Short mmCIF file of C-alpha atoms in Angstrom, two decimals:
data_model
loop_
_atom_site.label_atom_id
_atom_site.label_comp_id
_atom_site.label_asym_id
_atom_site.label_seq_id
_atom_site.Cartn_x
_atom_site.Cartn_y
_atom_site.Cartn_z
CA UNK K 1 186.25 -14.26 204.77
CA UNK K 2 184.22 -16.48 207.12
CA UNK K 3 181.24 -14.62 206.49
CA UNK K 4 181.49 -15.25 202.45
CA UNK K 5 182.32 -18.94 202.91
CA UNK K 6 179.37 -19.02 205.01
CA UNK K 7 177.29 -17.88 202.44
CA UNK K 8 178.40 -20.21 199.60
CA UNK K 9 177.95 -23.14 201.84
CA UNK K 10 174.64 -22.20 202.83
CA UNK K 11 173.21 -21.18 199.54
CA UNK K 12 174.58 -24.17 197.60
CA UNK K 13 172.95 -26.68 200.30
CA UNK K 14 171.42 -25.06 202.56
CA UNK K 15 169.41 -22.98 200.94
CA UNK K 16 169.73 -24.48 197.70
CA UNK K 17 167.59 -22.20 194.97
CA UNK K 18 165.78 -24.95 193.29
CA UNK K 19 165.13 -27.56 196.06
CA UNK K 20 164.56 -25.31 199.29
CA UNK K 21 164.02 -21.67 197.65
CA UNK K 22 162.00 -23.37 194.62
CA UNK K 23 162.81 -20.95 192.12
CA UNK K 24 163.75 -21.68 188.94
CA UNK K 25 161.97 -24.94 188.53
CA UNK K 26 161.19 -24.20 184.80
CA UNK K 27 164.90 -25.26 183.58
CA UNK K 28 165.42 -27.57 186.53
CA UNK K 29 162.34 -29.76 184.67
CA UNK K 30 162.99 -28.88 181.20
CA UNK K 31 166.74 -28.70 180.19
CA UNK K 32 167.16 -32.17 182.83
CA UNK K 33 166.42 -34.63 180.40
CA UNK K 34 170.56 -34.86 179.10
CA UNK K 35 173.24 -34.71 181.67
CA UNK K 36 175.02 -32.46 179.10
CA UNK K 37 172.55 -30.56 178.38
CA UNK K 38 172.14 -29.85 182.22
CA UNK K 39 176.18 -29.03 182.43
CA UNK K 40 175.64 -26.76 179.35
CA UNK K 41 172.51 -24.85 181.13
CA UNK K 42 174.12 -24.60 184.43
CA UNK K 43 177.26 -23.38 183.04
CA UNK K 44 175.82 -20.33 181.30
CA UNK K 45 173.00 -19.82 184.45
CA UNK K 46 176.42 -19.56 186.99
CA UNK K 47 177.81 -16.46 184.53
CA UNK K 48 174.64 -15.16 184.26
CA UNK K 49 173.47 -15.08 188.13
CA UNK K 50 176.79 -13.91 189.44
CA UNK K 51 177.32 -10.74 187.20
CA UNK K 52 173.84 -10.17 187.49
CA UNK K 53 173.25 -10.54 190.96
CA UNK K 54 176.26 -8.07 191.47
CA UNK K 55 174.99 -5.55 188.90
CA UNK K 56 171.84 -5.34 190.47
CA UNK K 57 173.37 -4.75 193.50
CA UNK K 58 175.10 -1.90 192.35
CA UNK K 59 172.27 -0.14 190.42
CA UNK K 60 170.00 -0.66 194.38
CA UNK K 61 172.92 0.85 196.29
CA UNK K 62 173.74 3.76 194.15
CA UNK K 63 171.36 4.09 191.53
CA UNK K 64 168.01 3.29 193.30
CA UNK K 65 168.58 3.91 196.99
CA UNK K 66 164.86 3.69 199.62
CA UNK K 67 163.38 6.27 197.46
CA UNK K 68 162.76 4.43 194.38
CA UNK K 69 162.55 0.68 195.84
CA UNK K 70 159.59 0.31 193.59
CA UNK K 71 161.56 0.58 190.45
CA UNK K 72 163.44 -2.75 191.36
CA UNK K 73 161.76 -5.62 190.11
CA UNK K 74 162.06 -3.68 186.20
CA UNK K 75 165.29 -2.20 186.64
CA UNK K 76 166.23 -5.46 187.47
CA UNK K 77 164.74 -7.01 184.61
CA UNK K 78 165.80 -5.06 182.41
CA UNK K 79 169.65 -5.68 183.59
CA UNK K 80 169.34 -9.38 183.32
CA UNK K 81 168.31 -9.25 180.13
CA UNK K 82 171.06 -6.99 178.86
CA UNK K 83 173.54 -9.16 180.88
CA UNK K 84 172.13 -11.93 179.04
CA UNK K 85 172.33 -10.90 175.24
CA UNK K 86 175.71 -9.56 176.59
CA UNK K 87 176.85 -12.78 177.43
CA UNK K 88 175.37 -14.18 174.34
CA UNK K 89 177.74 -11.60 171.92
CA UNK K 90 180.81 -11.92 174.48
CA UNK K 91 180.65 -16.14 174.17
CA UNK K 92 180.08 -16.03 170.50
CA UNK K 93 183.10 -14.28 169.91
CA UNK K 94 185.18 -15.68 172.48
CA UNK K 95 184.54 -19.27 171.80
CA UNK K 96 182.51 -20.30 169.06
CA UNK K 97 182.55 -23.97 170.73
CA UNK K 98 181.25 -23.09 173.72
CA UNK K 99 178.18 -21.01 172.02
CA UNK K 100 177.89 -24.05 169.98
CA UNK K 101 176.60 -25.82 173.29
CA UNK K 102 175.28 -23.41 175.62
CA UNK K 103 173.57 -21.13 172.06
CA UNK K 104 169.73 -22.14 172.86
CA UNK K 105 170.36 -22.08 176.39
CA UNK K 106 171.43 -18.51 176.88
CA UNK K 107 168.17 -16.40 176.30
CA UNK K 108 166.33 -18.86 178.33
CA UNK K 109 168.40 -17.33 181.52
CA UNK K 110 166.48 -14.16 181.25
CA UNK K 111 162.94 -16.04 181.81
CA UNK K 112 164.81 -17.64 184.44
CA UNK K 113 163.06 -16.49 188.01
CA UNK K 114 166.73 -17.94 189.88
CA UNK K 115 167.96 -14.89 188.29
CA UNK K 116 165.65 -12.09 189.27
CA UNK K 117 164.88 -14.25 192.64
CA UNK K 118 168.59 -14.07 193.68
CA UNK K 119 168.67 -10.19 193.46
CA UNK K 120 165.53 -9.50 195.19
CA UNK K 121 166.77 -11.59 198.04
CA UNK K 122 169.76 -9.70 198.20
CA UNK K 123 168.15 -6.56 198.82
CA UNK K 124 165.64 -8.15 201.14
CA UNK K 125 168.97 -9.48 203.33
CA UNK K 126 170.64 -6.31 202.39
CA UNK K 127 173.55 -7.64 201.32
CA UNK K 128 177.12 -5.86 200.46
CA UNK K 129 178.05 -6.05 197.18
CA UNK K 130 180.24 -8.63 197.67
CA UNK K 131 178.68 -10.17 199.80
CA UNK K 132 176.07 -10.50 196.66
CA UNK K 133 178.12 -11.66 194.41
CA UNK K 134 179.01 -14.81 196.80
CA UNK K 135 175.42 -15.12 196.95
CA UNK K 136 174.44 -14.69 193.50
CA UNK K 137 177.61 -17.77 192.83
CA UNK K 138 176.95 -19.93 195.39
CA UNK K 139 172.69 -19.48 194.49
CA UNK K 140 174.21 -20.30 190.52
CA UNK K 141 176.49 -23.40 191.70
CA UNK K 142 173.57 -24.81 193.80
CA UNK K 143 171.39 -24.85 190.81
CA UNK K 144 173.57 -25.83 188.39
CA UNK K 145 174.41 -28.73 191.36
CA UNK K 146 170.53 -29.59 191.19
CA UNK K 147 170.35 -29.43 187.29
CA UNK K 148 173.00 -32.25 187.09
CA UNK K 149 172.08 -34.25 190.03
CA UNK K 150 168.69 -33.71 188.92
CA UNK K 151 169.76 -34.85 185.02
CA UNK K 152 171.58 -37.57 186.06
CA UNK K 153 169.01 -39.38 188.16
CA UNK K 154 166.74 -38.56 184.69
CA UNK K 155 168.83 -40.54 182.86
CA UNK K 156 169.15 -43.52 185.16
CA UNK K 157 165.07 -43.03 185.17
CA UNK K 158 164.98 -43.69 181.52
CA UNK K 159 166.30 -47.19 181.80
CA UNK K 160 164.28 -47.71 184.88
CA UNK K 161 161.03 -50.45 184.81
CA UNK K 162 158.64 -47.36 185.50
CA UNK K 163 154.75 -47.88 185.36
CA UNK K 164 153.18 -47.09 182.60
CA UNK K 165 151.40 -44.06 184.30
CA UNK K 166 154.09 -42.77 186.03
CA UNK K 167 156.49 -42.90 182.99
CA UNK K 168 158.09 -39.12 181.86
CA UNK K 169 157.14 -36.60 183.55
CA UNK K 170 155.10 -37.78 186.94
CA UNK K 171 157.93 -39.87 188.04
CA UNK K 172 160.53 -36.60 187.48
CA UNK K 173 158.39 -34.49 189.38
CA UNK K 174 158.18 -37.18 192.06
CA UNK K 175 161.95 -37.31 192.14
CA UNK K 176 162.57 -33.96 192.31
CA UNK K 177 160.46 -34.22 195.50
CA UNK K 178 162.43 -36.74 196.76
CA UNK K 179 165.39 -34.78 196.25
CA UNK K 180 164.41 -31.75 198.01
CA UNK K 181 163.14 -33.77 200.74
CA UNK K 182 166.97 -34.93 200.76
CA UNK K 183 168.37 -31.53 200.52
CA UNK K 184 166.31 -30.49 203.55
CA UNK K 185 169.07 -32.90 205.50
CA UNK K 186 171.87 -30.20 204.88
CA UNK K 187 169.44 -27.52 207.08
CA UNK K 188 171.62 -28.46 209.85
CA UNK K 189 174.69 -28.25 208.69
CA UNK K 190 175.08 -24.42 209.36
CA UNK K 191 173.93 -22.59 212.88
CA UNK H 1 157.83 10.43 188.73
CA UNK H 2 159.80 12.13 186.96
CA UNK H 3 163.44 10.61 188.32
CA UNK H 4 161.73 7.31 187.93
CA UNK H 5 161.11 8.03 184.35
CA UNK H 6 164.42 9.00 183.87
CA UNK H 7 166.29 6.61 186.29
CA UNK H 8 164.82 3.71 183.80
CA UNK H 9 165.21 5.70 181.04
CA UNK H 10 168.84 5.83 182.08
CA UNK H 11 169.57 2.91 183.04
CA UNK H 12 167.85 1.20 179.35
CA UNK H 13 169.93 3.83 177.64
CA UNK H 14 173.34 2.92 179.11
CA UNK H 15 172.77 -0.91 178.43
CA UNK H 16 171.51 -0.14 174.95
CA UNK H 17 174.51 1.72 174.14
CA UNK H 18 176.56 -0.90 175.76
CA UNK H 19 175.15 -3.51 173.65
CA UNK H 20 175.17 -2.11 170.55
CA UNK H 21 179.33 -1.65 171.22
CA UNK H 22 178.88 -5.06 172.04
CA UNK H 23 177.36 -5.93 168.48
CA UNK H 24 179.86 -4.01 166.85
CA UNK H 25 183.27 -5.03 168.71
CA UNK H 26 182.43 -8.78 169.26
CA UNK H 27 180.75 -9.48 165.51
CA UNK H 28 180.96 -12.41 164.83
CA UNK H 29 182.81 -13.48 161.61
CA UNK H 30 179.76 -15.72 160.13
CA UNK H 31 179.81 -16.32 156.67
CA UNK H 32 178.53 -12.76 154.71
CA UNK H 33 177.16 -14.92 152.04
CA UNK H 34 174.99 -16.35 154.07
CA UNK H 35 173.10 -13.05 154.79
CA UNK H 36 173.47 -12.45 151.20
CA UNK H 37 171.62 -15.24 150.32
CA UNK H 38 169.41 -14.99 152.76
CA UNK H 39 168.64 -11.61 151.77
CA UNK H 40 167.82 -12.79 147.96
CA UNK H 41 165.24 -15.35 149.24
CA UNK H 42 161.52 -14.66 149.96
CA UNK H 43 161.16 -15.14 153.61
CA UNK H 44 158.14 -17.01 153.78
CA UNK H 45 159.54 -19.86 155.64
CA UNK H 46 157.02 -22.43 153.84
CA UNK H 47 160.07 -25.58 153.52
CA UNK H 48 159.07 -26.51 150.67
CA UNK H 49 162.96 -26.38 149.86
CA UNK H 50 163.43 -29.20 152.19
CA UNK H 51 164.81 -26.98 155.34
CA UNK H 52 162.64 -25.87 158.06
CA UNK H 53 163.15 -22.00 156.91
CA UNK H 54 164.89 -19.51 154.36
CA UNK H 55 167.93 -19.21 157.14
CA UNK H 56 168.89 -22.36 157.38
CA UNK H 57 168.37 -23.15 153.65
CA UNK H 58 170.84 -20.20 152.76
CA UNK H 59 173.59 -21.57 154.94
CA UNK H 60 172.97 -25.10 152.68
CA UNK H 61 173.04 -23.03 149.63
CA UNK H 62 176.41 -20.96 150.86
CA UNK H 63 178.20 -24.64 151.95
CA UNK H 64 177.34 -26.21 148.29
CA UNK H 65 174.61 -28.71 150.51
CA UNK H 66 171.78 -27.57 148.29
CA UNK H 67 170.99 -26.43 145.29
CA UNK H 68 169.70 -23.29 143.99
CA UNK H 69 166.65 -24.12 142.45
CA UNK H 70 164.39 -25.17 145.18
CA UNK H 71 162.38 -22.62 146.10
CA UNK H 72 159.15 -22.16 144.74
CA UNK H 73 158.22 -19.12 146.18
CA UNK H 74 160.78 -17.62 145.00
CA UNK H 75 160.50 -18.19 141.83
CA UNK H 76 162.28 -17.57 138.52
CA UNK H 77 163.64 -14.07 139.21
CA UNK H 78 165.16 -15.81 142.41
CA UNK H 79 166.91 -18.16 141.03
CA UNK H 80 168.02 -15.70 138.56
CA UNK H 81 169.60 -13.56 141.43
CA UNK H 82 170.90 -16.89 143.14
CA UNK H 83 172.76 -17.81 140.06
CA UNK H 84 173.90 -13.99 139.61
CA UNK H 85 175.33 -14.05 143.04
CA UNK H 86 177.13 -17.22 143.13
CA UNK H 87 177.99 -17.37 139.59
CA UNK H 88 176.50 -20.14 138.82
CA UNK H 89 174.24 -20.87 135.85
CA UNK H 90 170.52 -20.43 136.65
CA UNK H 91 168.12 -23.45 136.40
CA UNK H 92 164.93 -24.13 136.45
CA UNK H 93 162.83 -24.67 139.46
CA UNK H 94 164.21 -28.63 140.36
CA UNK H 95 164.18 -32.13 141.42
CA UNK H 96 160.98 -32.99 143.29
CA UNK H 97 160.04 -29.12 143.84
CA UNK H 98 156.86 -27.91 142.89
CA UNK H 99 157.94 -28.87 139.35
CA UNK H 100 157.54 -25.68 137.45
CA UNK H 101 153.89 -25.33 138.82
CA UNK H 102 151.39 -22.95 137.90
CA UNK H 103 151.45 -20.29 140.20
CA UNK H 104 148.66 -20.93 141.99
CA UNK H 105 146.97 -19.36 144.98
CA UNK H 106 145.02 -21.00 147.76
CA UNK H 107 141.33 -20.78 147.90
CA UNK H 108 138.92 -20.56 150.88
CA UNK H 109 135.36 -22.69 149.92
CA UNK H 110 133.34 -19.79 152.53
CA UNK H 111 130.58 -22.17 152.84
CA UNK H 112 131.93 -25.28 154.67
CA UNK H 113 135.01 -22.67 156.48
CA UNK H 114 134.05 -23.19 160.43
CA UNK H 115 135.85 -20.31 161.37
CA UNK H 116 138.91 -22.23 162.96
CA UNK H 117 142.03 -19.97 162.82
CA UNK H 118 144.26 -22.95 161.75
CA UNK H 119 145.30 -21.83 158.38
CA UNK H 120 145.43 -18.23 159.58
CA UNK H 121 148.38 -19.54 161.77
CA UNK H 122 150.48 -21.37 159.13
CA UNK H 123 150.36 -18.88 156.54
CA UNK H 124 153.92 -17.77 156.37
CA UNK H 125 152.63 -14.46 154.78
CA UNK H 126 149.91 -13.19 156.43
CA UNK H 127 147.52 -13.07 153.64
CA UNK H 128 144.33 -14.92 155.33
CA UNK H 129 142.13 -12.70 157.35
CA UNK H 130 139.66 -13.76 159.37
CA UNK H 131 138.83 -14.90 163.41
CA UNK H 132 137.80 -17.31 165.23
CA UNK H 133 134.19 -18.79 164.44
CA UNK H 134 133.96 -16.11 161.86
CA UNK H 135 134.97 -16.83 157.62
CA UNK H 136 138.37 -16.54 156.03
CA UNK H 137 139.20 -16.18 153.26
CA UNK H 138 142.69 -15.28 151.45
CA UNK H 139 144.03 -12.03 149.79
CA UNK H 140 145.05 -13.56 146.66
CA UNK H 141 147.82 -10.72 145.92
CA UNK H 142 149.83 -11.54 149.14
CA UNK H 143 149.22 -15.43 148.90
CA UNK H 144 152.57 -17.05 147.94
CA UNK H 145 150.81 -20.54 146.74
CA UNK H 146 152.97 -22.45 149.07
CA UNK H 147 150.22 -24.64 150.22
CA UNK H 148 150.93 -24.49 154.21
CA UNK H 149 147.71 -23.59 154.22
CA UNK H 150 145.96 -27.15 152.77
CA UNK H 151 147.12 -29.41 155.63
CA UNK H 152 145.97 -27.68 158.66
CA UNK H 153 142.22 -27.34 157.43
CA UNK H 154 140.35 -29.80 158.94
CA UNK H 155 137.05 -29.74 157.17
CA UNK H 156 139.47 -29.34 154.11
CA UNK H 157 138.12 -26.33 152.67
CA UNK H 158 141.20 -24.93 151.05
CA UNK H 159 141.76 -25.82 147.29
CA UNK H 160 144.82 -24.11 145.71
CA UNK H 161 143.47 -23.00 142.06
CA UNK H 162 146.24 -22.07 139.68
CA UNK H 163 146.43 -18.74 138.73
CA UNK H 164 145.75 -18.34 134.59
CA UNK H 165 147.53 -15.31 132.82
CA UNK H 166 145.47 -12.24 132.77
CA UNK H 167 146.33 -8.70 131.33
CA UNK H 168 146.83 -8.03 135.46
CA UNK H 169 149.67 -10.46 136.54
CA UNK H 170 151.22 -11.12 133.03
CA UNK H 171 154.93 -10.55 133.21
CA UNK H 172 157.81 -10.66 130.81
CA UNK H 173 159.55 -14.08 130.91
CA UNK H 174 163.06 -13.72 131.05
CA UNK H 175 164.30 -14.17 127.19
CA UNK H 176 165.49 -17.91 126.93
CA UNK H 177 168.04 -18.64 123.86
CA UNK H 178 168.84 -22.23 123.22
CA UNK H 179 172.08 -21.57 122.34
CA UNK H 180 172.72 -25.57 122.25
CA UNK H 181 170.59 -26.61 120.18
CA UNK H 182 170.81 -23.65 118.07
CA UNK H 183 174.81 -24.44 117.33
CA UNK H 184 173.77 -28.21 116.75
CA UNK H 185 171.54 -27.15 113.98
CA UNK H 186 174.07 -24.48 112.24
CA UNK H 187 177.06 -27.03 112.52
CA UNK H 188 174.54 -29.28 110.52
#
């Protein structure tokens, strides 16, 4: 139980995706601009990364195995992406609402690098399978934890007295440098 | 190779077949007329209706937002099949459209075209050919005259030229009776 809580922990701030790992930095910039939108994204990235980070640790344990390790990175692919229209069908059904706000959001998730980054790294540290599905959640909360810390400062930003040359995008990108750098406090958290 | 082929054959097969119970158990109850509609119109996404596409149009049409008669491309017949579907009485093509235009098609002047690929990427239809740095020019049967085409050109080479009746693209007009005007007079 220790060893699961460990994980969380360490890849929500630790080894935060987005602001250590720096995957995913496509959405973290481009779906940031609304603190909404960035709840919306992050929502429908957490389903997304957990069931797919456990799926594809099924299909390496028992479908792949050493033989065929170089059949990963497209059998993985390939998962996401059914995952993802899955997910799409299952939420449009369930609760039209909730499709309503996450709609555009959901096929972005299979371009999404988190995704296929999360279950690479899983086989690398040869993770359990649940021991991969803590990792693919706690990997989703810590973006989705960037995305709206991220979004928020965004907004702030937009009321800001910014220079003219810095104004949009230079000053995000500076910020989201300044919030890794911050992020890099947590690396002592865990031994 | 052979278990690799058929490991990712496999593995596509069982999410394919997964999805497609997917599509079937969680269909979502949109509104069929929609598709109907959007079935009936041409597809060429132009806007001249006023909505950025055909879809999105339909679902005006099928909520009573918009009227029928807005679409050019379409046409008479279309409206025709609008009104047939929604039983509603056809009109004629309306209110700030392309009032009743000539069909027309769009027309590439070869000498002063610089090759630029813009127009080739807003037709909705496909029916410029050409490449970069090289002439275009348009296949008059495919073009839909919806004049996408004209703003993109920048050395404004494209004319549209309206289309007179010839013994090749003469059609029957749907028979018009004007059952009105024709009671006024009888009443008289």
């Amino acid at each position: 139980m220790e060893n699961y809580a460990l994980i969380l922990v360490g890849t929500v701030l630790v080894n935060n995706i987005v602001l250590t790992k720096m995957l995913g930095l496509c959405p973290f910039m481009g779906v940031s601009k609304k603190l909404e939108t960035a709840f919306g994204m992050g929502a429908a990235t957490t389903f997304v990364l957990t069931l797919a980070a456990g799926a594809s640790s099924l299909i390496n344990e028992y479908l792949l195995g050493a033989d065929y390790a170089y059949l990963r990175t497209l059998s993985f692919i390939v998962v996401i992406a059914g995952i993802v229209q899955f997910t799409e069908m299952f939420i449009r059904k369930t609760s039209p609402v909730l499709y309503q706000v996450l709609g555009i959001y959901l096929p972005l998730i299979t371009t999404n690098c988190a995704v296929l980054g999360i279950a690479l790294l899983n086989v690398q540290a040869q993770h359990t399978f649940l021991e991969s599905l803590f990792f693919g959640l706690g990997g989703a909360i810590g973006f989705s934890l960037a995305l709206v810390i991220f979004a928020a400062m965004r907004e702030r930003l937009e009321a800001a007295d910014v220079p003219a040359y810095f104004k949009g995008s230079p000053i995000a990108m500076i910020n989201a440098g300044l919030l890794s750098l911050a992020f890099m406090g947590f690396s002592g958290l865990v031994k | 190779m052979l278990t690799a082929i058929l490991i990712m054959s496999g593995l596509a097969l069982v999410i394919g077949v997964i999805l497609g119970f997917a599509a079937i158990q969680f269909k979502a109850e949109e509104n069929p007329l929609v598709d109907k509609i959007d079935a009936i119109l041409p597809q060429t996404q132009c806007g001249q209706c006023g909505f950025p596409g055909c879809r999105p149009y339909a679902e005006a049409i099928s909520r009573g937002e918009a009227d029928i008669n807005r679409c050019p491309p379409g046409g008479d017949e279309g409206i025709h099949r609008l009104a047939d579907l929604l039983g509603m009485d056809a009109k004629p093509l309306g209110d700030g459209q392309a009032q009743a235009k000539a069909k027309s098609v769009a027309v590439i002047d070869e000498q002063r075209c610089i090759g630029c690929t813009l127009c080739l990427q807003a037709c909705p239809v496909d029916a410029i050919v050409g490449a970069a740095k090289q002439m275009h020019t348009v296949i008059a049967k495919q073009c839909t005259g919806c004049e996408l085409c004209v703003a993109p050109c920048p050395v404004e080479c494209i004319t549209m030229e309206a289309l007179t009746e010839d013994i090749t693209q003469w059609k029957w007009t749907y028979p018009r009776y004007d059952i009105k005007n024709s009671a006024l007079s009888t009443d008289r």
